mmCIF file of C-alpha atoms in Angstrom:
data_model
loop_
_atom_site.group_PDB
_atom_site.id
_atom_site.type_symbol
_atom_site.label_atom_id
_atom_site.label_comp_id
_atom_site.label_asym_id
_atom_site.label_seq_id
_atom_site.Cartn_x
_atom_site.Cartn_y
_atom_site.Cartn_z
ATOM 1 C CA MET A 1 41.209 -37.508 -2.579
ATOM 2 C CA PHE A 2 42.835 -38.418 0.776
ATOM 3 C CA ALA A 3 39.405 -38.741 2.398
ATOM 4 C CA ARG A 4 38.344 -41.178 -0.302
ATOM 5 C CA LYS A 5 41.521 -43.182 0.204
ATOM 6 C CA GLU A 6 40.889 -43.300 3.953
ATOM 7 C CA SER A 7 37.301 -44.325 3.474
ATOM 8 C CA ARG A 8 38.271 -47.166 1.099
ATOM 9 C CA PHE A 9 40.871 -48.310 3.595
ATOM 10 C CA GLU A 10 38.399 -48.230 6.471
ATOM 11 C CA SER A 11 35.865 -50.257 4.461
ATOM 12 C CA LEU A 12 38.548 -52.828 3.756
ATOM 13 C CA VAL A 13 39.550 -53.053 7.429
ATOM 14 C CA ARG A 14 35.939 -53.558 8.471
ATOM 15 C CA ALA A 15 35.252 -56.130 5.762
ATOM 16 C CA CYS A 16 38.423 -58.198 5.987
ATOM 17 C CA SER A 17 39.795 -57.960 9.536
ATOM 18 C CA PRO A 18 37.662 -60.799 11.004
ATOM 19 C CA GLU A 19 38.688 -63.377 8.399
ATOM 20 C CA LEU A 20 42.302 -62.204 8.401
ATOM 21 C CA TYR A 21 42.343 -62.566 12.187
ATOM 22 C CA ARG A 22 40.993 -66.106 11.895
ATOM 23 C CA TYR A 23 43.501 -67.002 9.210
ATOM 24 C CA GLY A 24 46.297 -65.439 11.309
ATOM 25 C CA TYR A 25 45.112 -67.293 14.382
ATOM 26 C CA TRP A 26 45.326 -70.652 12.640
ATOM 27 C CA LEU A 27 48.783 -69.837 11.320
ATOM 28 C CA CYS A 28 50.261 -68.907 14.710
ATOM 29 C CA ARG A 29 47.637 -70.330 17.114
ATOM 30 C CA ASP A 30 47.993 -67.405 19.480
ATOM 31 C CA ARG A 31 45.262 -64.771 19.666
ATOM 32 C CA PHE A 32 47.543 -61.907 20.678
ATOM 33 C CA THR A 33 49.995 -62.657 17.912
ATOM 34 C CA ALA A 34 47.090 -63.014 15.478
ATOM 35 C CA GLN A 35 45.901 -59.506 16.400
ATOM 36 C CA ASP A 36 49.408 -58.148 15.926
ATOM 37 C CA LEU A 37 49.638 -59.875 12.566
ATOM 38 C CA VAL A 38 46.396 -58.309 11.354
ATOM 39 C CA GLN A 39 47.446 -54.895 12.667
ATOM 40 C CA GLU A 40 50.805 -55.117 10.913
ATOM 41 C CA THR A 41 49.148 -56.383 7.738
ATOM 42 C CA PHE A 42 46.932 -53.311 7.522
ATOM 43 C CA ALA A 43 49.813 -51.008 8.453
ATOM 44 C CA ARG A 44 51.833 -52.372 5.544
ATOM 45 C CA ALA A 45 48.804 -52.251 3.267
ATOM 46 C CA TRP A 46 48.294 -48.572 4.088
ATOM 47 C CA LYS A 47 51.944 -47.817 3.372
ATOM 48 C CA SER A 48 51.680 -49.400 -0.076
ATOM 49 C CA TRP A 49 48.099 -48.344 -0.694
ATOM 50 C CA ASP A 50 48.970 -46.420 -3.842
ATOM 51 C CA ASP A 51 50.266 -49.641 -5.429
ATOM 52 C CA LEU A 52 46.817 -51.192 -5.200
ATOM 53 C CA ARG A 53 45.308 -50.728 -8.629
ATOM 54 C CA ASP A 54 42.318 -53.050 -8.395
ATOM 55 C CA ASP A 55 40.044 -53.086 -5.333
ATOM 56 C CA LYS A 56 38.939 -56.610 -6.206
ATOM 57 C CA ALA A 57 42.482 -57.820 -5.658
ATOM 58 C CA ALA A 58 42.701 -56.187 -2.222
ATOM 59 C CA LYS A 59 41.645 -59.225 -0.227
ATOM 60 C CA SER A 60 44.196 -61.570 -1.830
ATOM 61 C CA TRP A 61 46.801 -58.858 -1.415
ATOM 62 C CA LEU A 62 46.068 -58.664 2.330
ATOM 63 C CA TYR A 63 46.256 -62.445 2.692
ATOM 64 C CA THR A 64 49.646 -62.398 0.963
ATOM 65 C CA ILE A 65 50.917 -59.627 3.266
ATOM 66 C CA LEU A 66 49.719 -61.539 6.323
ATOM 67 C CA ARG A 67 51.407 -64.750 5.144
ATOM 68 C CA ASN A 68 54.661 -62.865 4.638
ATOM 69 C CA GLU A 69 54.379 -61.158 8.025
ATOM 70 C CA HIS A 70 53.809 -64.500 9.683
ATOM 71 C CA ALA A 71 56.827 -66.006 7.926
ATOM 72 C CA ARG A 72 58.928 -63.013 8.965
ATOM 73 C CA LEU A 73 57.776 -63.336 12.577
ATOM 74 C CA PHE A 74 58.670 -67.012 12.705
ATOM 75 C CA GLU A 75 62.079 -66.315 11.277
ATOM 76 C CA ARG A 76 62.690 -64.047 14.256
ATOM 77 C CA LYS A 77 61.323 -66.128 17.076
ATOM 78 C CA ARG A 78 59.603 -69.343 17.897
ATOM 79 C CA LEU A 79 56.394 -68.724 19.782
ATOM 80 C CA ASP A 80 55.701 -70.586 22.982
ATOM 81 C CA ILE A 81 52.074 -71.447 22.572
ATOM 82 C CA ASP A 82 49.865 -72.540 25.358
ATOM 83 C CA ASP A 83 46.943 -74.320 23.750
ATOM 84 C CA THR A 84 45.102 -74.874 27.029
ATOM 85 C CA GLN A 85 44.948 -71.119 27.630
ATOM 86 C CA GLU A 86 42.988 -70.743 24.438
ATOM 87 C CA LEU A 87 40.497 -73.546 24.980
ATOM 88 C CA ASP A 88 37.990 -71.669 27.118
ATOM 89 C CA GLU A 89 37.727 -68.890 24.620
ATOM 90 C CA LEU A 90 37.554 -71.145 21.627
ATOM 91 C CA VAL A 91 34.621 -73.160 22.851
ATOM 92 C CA ASP A 92 31.616 -71.992 20.932
ATOM 93 C CA ARG A 93 28.455 -71.312 22.856
ATOM 94 C CA SER A 94 25.918 -71.319 20.066
ATOM 95 C CA GLY A 95 24.488 -74.779 20.665
ATOM 96 C CA ARG A 96 26.864 -76.889 18.568
ATOM 97 C CA ASP A 97 28.652 -79.844 20.160
ATOM 98 C CA PRO A 98 31.755 -78.106 21.590
ATOM 99 C CA ALA A 99 33.614 -81.361 22.284
ATOM 100 C CA GLN A 100 33.236 -82.480 18.687
ATOM 101 C CA GLU A 101 34.286 -79.053 17.480
ATOM 102 C CA LEU A 102 37.395 -79.072 19.659
ATOM 103 C CA GLU A 103 38.339 -82.509 18.321
ATOM 104 C CA LEU A 104 38.082 -81.168 14.797
ATOM 105 C CA ARG A 105 40.089 -78.073 15.753
ATOM 106 C CA ASP A 106 42.766 -80.332 17.216
ATOM 107 C CA ALA A 107 42.824 -82.272 13.966
ATOM 108 C CA VAL A 108 43.215 -79.033 11.970
ATOM 109 C CA ASN A 109 46.009 -78.032 14.345
ATOM 110 C CA THR A 110 47.911 -81.246 13.779
ATOM 111 C CA LEU A 111 47.828 -80.978 9.985
ATOM 112 C CA PRO A 112 51.238 -80.201 8.485
ATOM 113 C CA PRO A 113 51.395 -76.471 7.610
ATOM 114 C CA ALA A 114 51.697 -77.288 3.908
ATOM 115 C CA TYR A 115 48.236 -78.898 4.036
ATOM 116 C CA ARG A 116 46.673 -76.641 6.649
ATOM 117 C CA GLU A 117 47.370 -73.385 4.869
ATOM 118 C CA PRO A 118 45.527 -74.048 1.594
ATOM 119 C CA LEU A 119 42.669 -75.583 3.552
ATOM 120 C CA LEU A 120 42.319 -72.406 5.635
ATOM 121 C CA LEU A 121 42.532 -70.189 2.584
ATOM 122 C CA GLN A 122 39.705 -72.193 1.076
ATOM 123 C CA THR A 123 37.562 -72.529 4.204
ATOM 124 C CA ILE A 124 38.067 -69.081 5.746
ATOM 125 C CA GLY A 125 38.949 -67.008 2.679
ATOM 126 C CA GLY A 126 36.599 -68.800 0.278
ATOM 127 C CA TYR A 127 39.308 -68.991 -2.381
ATOM 128 C CA SER A 128 39.281 -71.334 -5.366
ATOM 129 C CA CYS A 129 42.183 -73.696 -6.045
ATOM 130 C CA ALA A 130 43.489 -71.344 -8.762
ATOM 131 C CA GLU A 131 43.446 -68.354 -6.391
ATOM 132 C CA ILE A 132 45.155 -70.326 -3.620
ATOM 133 C CA ALA A 133 47.791 -71.400 -6.129
ATOM 134 C CA GLU A 134 48.461 -67.750 -6.888
ATOM 135 C CA ILE A 135 48.661 -66.698 -3.219
ATOM 136 C CA MET A 136 50.923 -69.620 -2.294
ATOM 137 C CA ASN A 137 52.948 -69.515 -5.474
ATOM 138 C CA LEU A 138 52.119 -73.140 -6.317
ATOM 139 C CA THR A 139 50.562 -74.909 -9.272
ATOM 140 C CA GLU A 140 46.824 -75.520 -9.174
ATOM 141 C CA GLY A 141 47.483 -79.277 -9.281
ATOM 142 C CA ALA A 142 49.724 -79.059 -6.213
ATOM 143 C CA VAL A 143 47.024 -77.132 -4.352
ATOM 144 C CA MET A 144 44.399 -79.737 -5.247
ATOM 145 C CA THR A 145 46.675 -82.519 -4.024
ATOM 146 C CA ARG A 146 47.325 -80.733 -0.726
ATOM 147 C CA LEU A 147 43.632 -80.033 -0.180
ATOM 148 C CA THR A 148 42.758 -83.648 -0.930
ATOM 149 C CA ARG A 149 45.379 -84.911 1.524
ATOM 150 C CA ALA A 150 44.294 -82.418 4.172
ATOM 151 C CA ARG A 151 40.692 -83.593 3.966
ATOM 152 C CA ILE A 152 41.653 -87.261 3.982
ATOM 153 C CA ALA A 153 43.732 -86.660 7.137
ATOM 154 C CA LEU A 154 40.898 -84.747 8.809
ATOM 155 C CA ARG A 155 38.304 -87.369 7.903
ATOM 156 C CA ARG A 156 40.589 -90.098 9.273
ATOM 157 C CA ALA A 157 41.100 -88.202 12.525
ATOM 158 C CA ASP A 158 37.374 -87.525 12.747
ATOM 159 C CA GLY A 159 36.615 -91.193 12.060
ATOM 160 C CA SER A 160 39.015 -92.423 14.736
ATOM 161 C CA VAL A 161 37.488 -90.045 17.291
ATOM 162 C CA ALA A 162 33.998 -91.277 16.411
ATOM 163 C CA ALA A 163 35.179 -94.900 16.675
ATOM 164 C CA ARG A 164 36.849 -94.212 20.021
ATOM 165 C CA LYS A 165 33.683 -92.600 21.344
ATOM 166 C CA GLY A 166 31.591 -95.482 20.037
ATOM 167 C CA GLY A 167 33.930 -98.004 21.684
ATOM 168 C CA THR A 168 33.703 -96.433 25.092
ATOM 169 C CA ARG A 169 29.927 -96.454 25.260
ATOM 170 C CA MET B 1 33.256 -88.595 -15.498
ATOM 171 C CA THR B 2 34.384 -91.598 -13.426
ATOM 172 C CA CYS B 3 33.748 -92.075 -9.714
ATOM 173 C CA PHE B 4 37.491 -91.601 -9.089
ATOM 174 C CA GLU B 5 37.516 -88.225 -10.855
ATOM 175 C CA PHE B 6 34.351 -87.162 -9.046
ATOM 176 C CA ARG B 7 35.791 -88.034 -5.637
ATOM 177 C CA ARG B 8 39.110 -86.334 -6.330
ATOM 178 C CA LEU B 9 37.308 -83.088 -7.168
ATOM 179 C CA LEU B 10 34.998 -83.535 -4.200
ATOM 180 C CA LEU B 11 37.958 -83.709 -1.815
ATOM 181 C CA ALA B 12 39.831 -80.817 -3.425
ATOM 182 C CA HIS B 13 36.957 -78.340 -3.660
ATOM 183 C CA PRO B 14 33.734 -79.653 -2.182
ATOM 184 C CA ARG B 15 31.902 -76.337 -2.493
ATOM 185 C CA GLU B 16 32.348 -75.956 -6.226
ATOM 186 C CA ARG B 17 30.545 -78.327 -8.538
ATOM 187 C CA THR B 18 30.820 -78.544 -12.309
ATOM 188 C CA THR B 19 28.028 -79.619 -14.678
ATOM 189 C CA GLU B 20 29.868 -82.913 -15.174
ATOM 190 C CA GLN B 21 29.877 -83.521 -11.432
ATOM 191 C CA GLU B 22 26.151 -82.736 -11.239
ATOM 192 C CA GLU B 23 25.464 -85.210 -14.011
ATOM 193 C CA HIS B 24 27.582 -87.877 -12.350
ATOM 194 C CA VAL B 25 25.957 -87.465 -8.954
ATOM 195 C CA ALA B 26 22.521 -87.792 -10.540
ATOM 196 C CA GLN B 27 23.503 -91.216 -11.878
ATOM 197 C CA CYS B 28 25.685 -92.635 -9.081
ATOM 198 C CA SER B 29 24.026 -93.192 -5.712
ATOM 199 C CA ARG B 30 27.309 -94.010 -3.910
ATOM 200 C CA CYS B 31 28.913 -90.755 -5.029
ATOM 201 C CA ALA B 32 25.695 -88.898 -4.169
ATOM 202 C CA LYS B 33 25.934 -90.253 -0.630
ATOM 203 C CA LEU B 34 29.622 -89.297 -0.438
ATOM 204 C CA ALA B 35 28.755 -85.799 -1.627
ATOM 205 C CA ALA B 36 26.111 -85.456 1.086
ATOM 206 C CA ASP B 37 28.605 -86.667 3.730
ATOM 207 C CA ALA B 38 31.215 -84.254 2.413
ATOM 208 C CA ALA B 39 28.763 -81.333 2.587
ATOM 209 C CA ALA B 40 27.962 -82.144 6.226
ATOM 210 C CA PHE B 41 31.659 -82.454 7.057
ATOM 211 C CA GLU B 42 32.423 -79.129 5.341
ATOM 212 C CA MET B 43 29.805 -77.398 7.469
ATOM 213 C CA ARG B 44 31.406 -78.778 10.617
ATOM 214 C CA LEU B 45 34.877 -77.825 9.399
ATOM 215 C CA GLU B 46 33.727 -74.308 8.623
ATOM 216 C CA GLN B 47 32.250 -73.915 12.108
ATOM 217 C CA ALA B 48 35.406 -75.340 13.689
ATOM 218 C CA VAL B 49 37.762 -72.843 12.061
ATOM 219 C CA LEU B 50 35.542 -69.828 12.805
ATOM 220 C CA VAL B 51 37.290 -68.882 16.039
ATOM 221 C CA PRO B 52 35.796 -65.898 17.885
ATOM 222 C CA VAL B 53 37.127 -62.532 16.731
ATOM 223 C CA PRO B 54 38.116 -60.014 19.448
ATOM 224 C CA ASP B 55 35.543 -57.299 20.097
ATOM 225 C CA ALA B 56 35.936 -54.122 18.065
ATOM 226 C CA LEU B 57 38.954 -55.499 16.205
ATOM 227 C CA ALA B 58 38.437 -53.215 13.201
ATOM 228 C CA ASP B 59 38.096 -50.150 15.466
ATOM 229 C CA LYS B 60 41.320 -51.032 17.269
ATOM 230 C CA ILE B 61 43.154 -51.420 13.963
ATOM 231 C CA LEU B 62 41.856 -48.099 12.651
ATOM 232 C CA LEU B 63 42.640 -46.313 15.907
ATOM 233 C CA ARG B 64 46.212 -47.593 16.021
ATOM 234 C CA GLN B 65 46.603 -46.730 12.363
ATOM 235 C CA LYS B 66 45.583 -43.133 13.089
ATOM 236 C CA MET B 67 47.965 -42.980 16.039
ATOM 237 C CA ARG B 68 50.967 -44.049 13.967
ATOM 238 C CA PRO B 69 53.281 -41.089 13.423
ATOM 239 C CA GLN B 70 53.606 -39.734 9.907
ATOM 240 C CA ALA B 71 56.718 -40.860 8.036
ATOM 241 C CA ARG B 72 58.458 -37.482 8.148
ATOM 242 C CA TYR B 73 58.203 -37.372 11.956
ATOM 243 C CA ARG B 74 59.251 -40.974 12.346
ATOM 244 C CA LEU B 75 62.917 -40.286 11.651
ATOM 245 C CA TRP B 76 63.006 -37.584 14.298
ATOM 246 C CA ALA B 77 61.181 -39.842 16.717
ATOM 247 C CA THR B 78 63.651 -42.668 16.059
ATOM 248 C CA ALA B 79 66.616 -40.344 16.581
ATOM 249 C CA ALA B 80 65.106 -38.971 19.797
ATOM 250 C CA THR B 81 64.406 -42.485 21.056
ATOM 251 C CA LEU B 82 67.965 -43.500 20.290
ATOM 252 C CA VAL B 83 69.429 -40.557 22.235
ATOM 253 C CA LEU B 84 67.073 -41.199 25.135
ATOM 254 C CA GLY B 85 67.876 -44.917 25.027
ATOM 255 C CA VAL B 86 71.632 -44.299 25.194
ATOM 256 C CA ALA B 87 71.171 -41.844 28.080
ATOM 257 C CA LEU B 88 68.973 -44.292 29.960
ATOM 258 C CA GLY B 89 71.411 -47.101 29.229
ATOM 259 C CA ILE B 90 74.291 -45.131 30.738
ATOM 260 C CA GLN B 91 72.168 -44.229 33.749
ATOM 261 C CA LEU B 92 71.045 -47.824 34.252
ATOM 262 C CA TYR B 93 74.599 -49.110 33.860
ATOM 263 C CA ARG B 94 75.813 -46.716 36.576
ATOM 264 C CA THR B 95 72.981 -47.693 38.889
ATOM 265 C CA TYR B 96 73.588 -51.407 38.381
ATOM 266 C CA ASP B 97 77.295 -50.949 38.902
ATOM 267 C CA ALA B 98 76.629 -49.184 42.196
ATOM 268 C CA ALA B 99 74.496 -52.060 43.389
ATOM 269 C CA HIS B 100 77.143 -54.624 42.332
ATOM 270 C CA GLU B 101 74.485 -56.599 40.505
ATOM 271 C CA ASN B 102 75.227 -58.191 37.214
ATOM 272 C CA VAL B 103 72.494 -57.127 34.807
ATOM 273 C CA ASP B 104 72.494 -58.784 31.435
ATOM 274 C CA THR B 105 71.146 -57.462 28.186
ATOM 275 C CA ALA B 106 68.576 -59.274 26.058
ATOM 276 C CA MET B 107 71.266 -59.790 23.438
ATOM 277 C CA ALA B 108 73.533 -61.500 25.971
ATOM 278 C CA VAL B 109 70.966 -63.984 27.269
ATOM 279 C CA GLY B 110 68.971 -64.382 24.038
ATOM 280 C CA THR B 111 65.425 -63.270 23.236
ATOM 281 C CA ASN B 112 64.010 -66.656 24.246
ATOM 282 C CA HIS B 113 65.231 -66.284 27.832
ATOM 283 C CA PRO B 114 62.251 -66.350 30.242
ATOM 284 C CA ALA B 115 63.157 -62.917 31.678
ATOM 285 C CA VAL B 116 63.297 -61.290 28.237
ATOM 286 C CA ALA B 117 60.125 -63.080 27.121
ATOM 287 C CA ALA B 118 58.416 -61.863 30.311
ATOM 288 C CA ILE B 119 59.307 -58.244 29.524
ATOM 289 C CA SER B 120 57.893 -58.654 26.022
ATOM 290 C CA PHE B 121 54.746 -60.241 27.409
ATOM 291 C CA VAL B 122 54.265 -57.423 29.928
ATOM 292 C CA LEU B 123 54.812 -54.664 27.380
ATOM 293 C CA ASP B 124 52.917 -56.208 24.500
ATOM 294 C CA HIS B 125 49.985 -57.962 26.173
ATOM 295 C CA GLU B 126 49.526 -56.793 29.742
ATOM 296 C CA PRO B 127 47.784 -53.454 28.972
ATOM 297 C CA GLU B 128 45.016 -55.319 27.174
ATOM 298 C CA LEU B 129 44.763 -57.934 29.920
ATOM 299 C CA LEU B 130 44.429 -55.219 32.553
ATOM 300 C CA ILE B 131 41.449 -53.781 30.683
ATOM 301 C CA GLN B 132 39.772 -57.203 30.943
ATOM 302 C CA ASN B 133 40.055 -56.862 34.731
ATOM 303 C CA ARG B 134 40.245 -60.634 35.114
ATOM 304 C CA SER B 135 40.667 -62.339 38.450
ATOM 305 C CA ASP B 136 41.375 -66.049 38.761
ATOM 306 C CA ASP B 137 41.050 -68.044 41.950
ATOM 307 C CA PRO B 138 43.349 -66.394 44.576
ATOM 308 C CA SER B 139 43.816 -69.748 46.332
ATOM 309 C CA VAL B 140 45.604 -71.091 43.229
ATOM 310 C CA MET B 141 47.987 -68.144 43.380
ATOM 311 C CA MET B 142 48.582 -68.593 47.116
ATOM 312 C CA SER B 143 49.283 -72.281 46.568
ATOM 313 C CA ALA B 144 51.885 -71.340 43.938
ATOM 314 C CA PHE B 145 53.494 -68.934 46.427
ATOM 315 C CA GLN B 146 53.662 -71.709 49.028
ATOM 316 C CA ARG B 147 55.094 -74.282 46.623
ATOM 317 C CA LEU B 148 57.813 -71.834 45.672
ATOM 318 C CA GLY B 149 58.538 -71.068 49.336
ATOM 319 C CA LEU B 150 57.620 -67.401 48.849
ATOM 320 C CA LYS B 151 55.579 -65.053 50.992
ATOM 321 C CA PHE B 152 52.880 -62.859 49.547
ATOM 322 C CA PRO B 153 54.092 -59.266 49.890
ATOM 323 C CA SER B 154 51.347 -57.794 52.064
ATOM 324 C CA ASP B 155 52.548 -54.325 53.121
ATOM 325 C CA GLY B 156 50.794 -51.811 50.877
ATOM 326 C CA VAL B 157 50.530 -54.368 48.078
ATOM 327 C CA SER B 158 47.328 -55.405 46.342
ATOM 328 C CA VAL B 159 46.526 -57.688 43.420
ATOM 329 C CA ARG B 160 45.519 -55.734 40.315
ATOM 330 C CA TYR B 161 45.185 -58.726 37.968
ATOM 331 C CA LEU B 162 45.356 -62.484 38.312
ATOM 332 C CA GLY B 163 45.423 -64.861 35.376
ATOM 333 C CA LYS B 164 47.513 -67.360 33.434
ATOM 334 C CA CYS B 165 50.262 -66.813 30.930
ATOM 335 C CA PRO B 166 52.325 -69.024 28.642
ATOM 336 C CA VAL B 167 55.787 -70.037 29.847
ATOM 337 C CA PRO B 168 58.236 -72.484 28.279
ATOM 338 C CA GLY B 169 56.839 -75.934 29.074
ATOM 339 C CA GLY B 170 53.349 -74.897 30.182
ATOM 340 C CA THR B 171 51.529 -72.080 31.965
ATOM 341 C CA GLY B 172 52.423 -69.831 34.852
ATOM 342 C CA ASP B 173 50.398 -67.701 37.251
ATOM 343 C CA HIS B 174 50.414 -64.131 35.994
ATOM 344 C CA VAL B 175 49.989 -61.674 38.865
ATOM 345 C CA VAL B 176 50.050 -57.902 38.512
ATOM 346 C CA LEU B 177 50.620 -56.169 41.826
ATOM 347 C CA THR B 178 50.017 -52.567 42.766
ATOM 348 C CA THR B 179 52.907 -51.733 45.073
ATOM 349 C CA PRO B 180 54.338 -48.568 46.649
ATOM 350 C CA TYR B 181 56.911 -48.738 43.823
ATOM 351 C CA GLY B 182 54.352 -48.896 41.020
ATOM 352 C CA HIS B 183 52.961 -51.823 39.040
ATOM 353 C CA VAL B 184 55.004 -54.988 39.329
ATOM 354 C CA THR B 185 54.402 -58.203 37.427
ATOM 355 C CA LEU B 186 55.046 -61.568 39.005
ATOM 356 C CA ILE B 187 55.031 -64.755 36.965
ATOM 357 C CA LEU B 188 54.978 -67.791 39.218
ATOM 358 C CA VAL B 189 56.172 -71.024 37.673
ATOM 359 C CA PRO B 190 56.007 -73.709 40.356
ATOM 360 C CA ASP B 191 56.155 -76.686 37.985
ATOM 361 C CA TYR B 192 58.861 -75.844 35.467
ATOM 362 C CA PRO B 193 62.492 -74.900 36.087
ATOM 363 C CA VAL B 194 63.444 -71.345 35.096
ATOM 364 C CA GLY B 195 67.225 -71.847 35.221
ATOM 365 C CA SER B 196 69.730 -69.906 37.252
ATOM 366 C CA ARG B 197 69.156 -66.426 38.703
ATOM 367 C CA VAL B 198 69.418 -63.802 35.956
ATOM 368 C CA MET B 199 68.600 -60.084 35.972
ATOM 369 C CA VAL B 200 67.962 -58.578 32.544
ATOM 370 C CA ALA B 201 67.326 -55.033 31.320
ATOM 371 C CA ASP B 202 65.472 -54.639 28.046
ATOM 372 C CA ARG B 203 63.116 -52.095 26.463
ATOM 373 C CA ASN B 204 63.459 -49.770 29.487
ATOM 374 C CA MET B 205 62.223 -52.492 31.825
ATOM 375 C CA ALA B 206 63.991 -54.926 34.112
ATOM 376 C CA ALA B 207 63.204 -58.539 34.861
ATOM 377 C CA LEU B 208 64.553 -61.091 37.254
ATOM 378 C CA ALA B 209 64.242 -64.843 36.655
ATOM 379 C CA SER B 210 65.006 -66.750 39.807
ATOM 380 C CA PRO B 211 64.766 -70.430 40.776
ATOM 381 C CA ALA B 212 62.616 -71.339 43.779
ATOM 382 C CA GLY B 213 61.187 -74.660 44.974
ATOM 383 C CA LYS B 214 60.957 -77.038 42.039
ATOM 384 C CA GLY B 215 60.351 -74.172 39.640
ATOM 385 C CA GLY B 216 60.920 -70.483 39.884
ATOM 386 C CA TYR B 217 59.474 -67.038 39.387
ATOM 387 C CA ILE B 218 59.975 -63.955 37.262
ATOM 388 C CA VAL B 219 59.565 -60.365 38.452
ATOM 389 C CA VAL B 220 59.146 -57.574 35.904
ATOM 390 C CA ALA B 221 59.322 -53.949 37.037
ATOM 391 C CA GLN B 222 60.503 -50.514 35.984
ATOM 392 C CA SER B 223 63.927 -50.898 37.589
ATOM 393 C CA PRO B 224 66.254 -53.437 39.220
ATOM 394 C CA GLN B 225 65.904 -51.499 42.489
ATOM 395 C CA THR B 226 62.158 -52.142 42.540
ATOM 396 C CA ILE B 227 62.786 -55.787 41.742
ATOM 397 C CA ARG B 228 65.168 -56.061 44.699
ATOM 398 C CA GLN B 229 62.550 -54.487 46.986
ATOM 399 C CA ILE B 230 59.940 -56.976 45.813
ATOM 400 C CA GLU B 231 62.407 -59.830 46.147
ATOM 401 C CA ARG B 232 63.016 -58.870 49.778
ATOM 402 C CA MET B 233 59.254 -58.778 50.378
ATOM 403 C CA LEU B 234 58.829 -62.219 48.817
ATOM 404 C CA ALA B 235 61.568 -63.689 51.010
ATOM 405 C CA SER B 236 60.643 -62.069 54.356
#
C-alpha cells in the first residue's frame, strides 16, 4: 500500500516538477527560490497525500499549493532579484532568435501579476479559462478579461520592439 | 459569430477553437489572418516562458523528500535543536562579550539586513554553487578588492569559488575562500553602500557588513573570531 503511494508520488514528481518549476520561476523570477518553491510544494503534497481522492486533480492541486507557498513566501520577505544574473542561463541555445525571446520574456516580466499569472497557467500549465478560474478563485469571465489584456499588452510591447528595431536599420 | 466575438475569444484562449469560430474563420479572411498571426505569436510566447529546468530536478526533490525526518522524530529533533541553540547562544554571547564586540541578532537588525541576507544566501544556495565549481574572471575580483581598498588575504588562503550574487541595488562579487580557519565567504560590493559596520549572528553563523571605499563588503564565517582574523588579513 505504502509502496504504491510512493510510486504514485514519484510519478507525479517526475511528470509535474518541470512545469511547476517554470511556473514558480515566473512567479518569483529567481531560480533558487523557484526550486525551493517546488520542493516545498511536493513536501506539502506528500503530507496531505491521503486527502487526494482523484489523481486527475493532482496537477491543479499542486499548482494551488505552489501559488499559496509563493504568497506565503512574499508575505515573509521581499526578494532582491538580480535579473542580469539570470540572463546567461535563460538564453536558449536551440537556434531561435535569443534577442527576440529575451524581449518577449521582458514583456512577460513587466505584466502586472494579475495578468501574468493566468497567462502562465494557460501557457505553461495548459489550463482552460474555467480551470484557471477555479485555481485562482475568480469567475471565468474575469479570467478571460485578464488573458485578453495580457495578450494585448504583450502584442503592444512586441510591436514597439519590432518598430524600434525597424527604425534603427 | 461576429468578428468582435471571434477576436475576443482568440485573445482569451487562442489554442481552443469552437465550431462557431471555425465557421467564422472560413468566411472572414481578416480574422483568418489574425488567427494565423495569433498562432505564430503563441508559439513564440510558449518558447519564451519555457525557461531551462535545473538538471535532475525530480531526483533532487525525491532525494530530499526521503531525507526528511518522519513526523514522530521531528518533535524530538526540534527539541534537541532548541536545546543546542540555547547552549550555543549562551556560548556565543560569552565569547562576544569577552571580545567587547557588539554582535546583533537577525531580529534586531531585520531579516533584510545585508549581513543576515548574506548568511541566508550562504546557507541556502552556496552548497549548490560550490558543486558547480564555477570560476569567474579573477581580475574582476582583484579590481573589486582594489576599489574597496582591501588586500587579498594571501597567507594559506585560496579561492574555492568565484561568481556573482544578488545584493540590494545590484550584484556583488561572491568569493568563497579556503582559509586556515575553514571556508569563509566574502561578498564584495564596490558600487553600492552597505551601511555602517554591523556584526550579526544568525543560524549558527556570523556575518560582518562593513563599509569600504564607495561600497563595502560582507564576510560570512562560522564565528566572529574567524571574521576578525579575515578582517585583519584584508586590512594588512
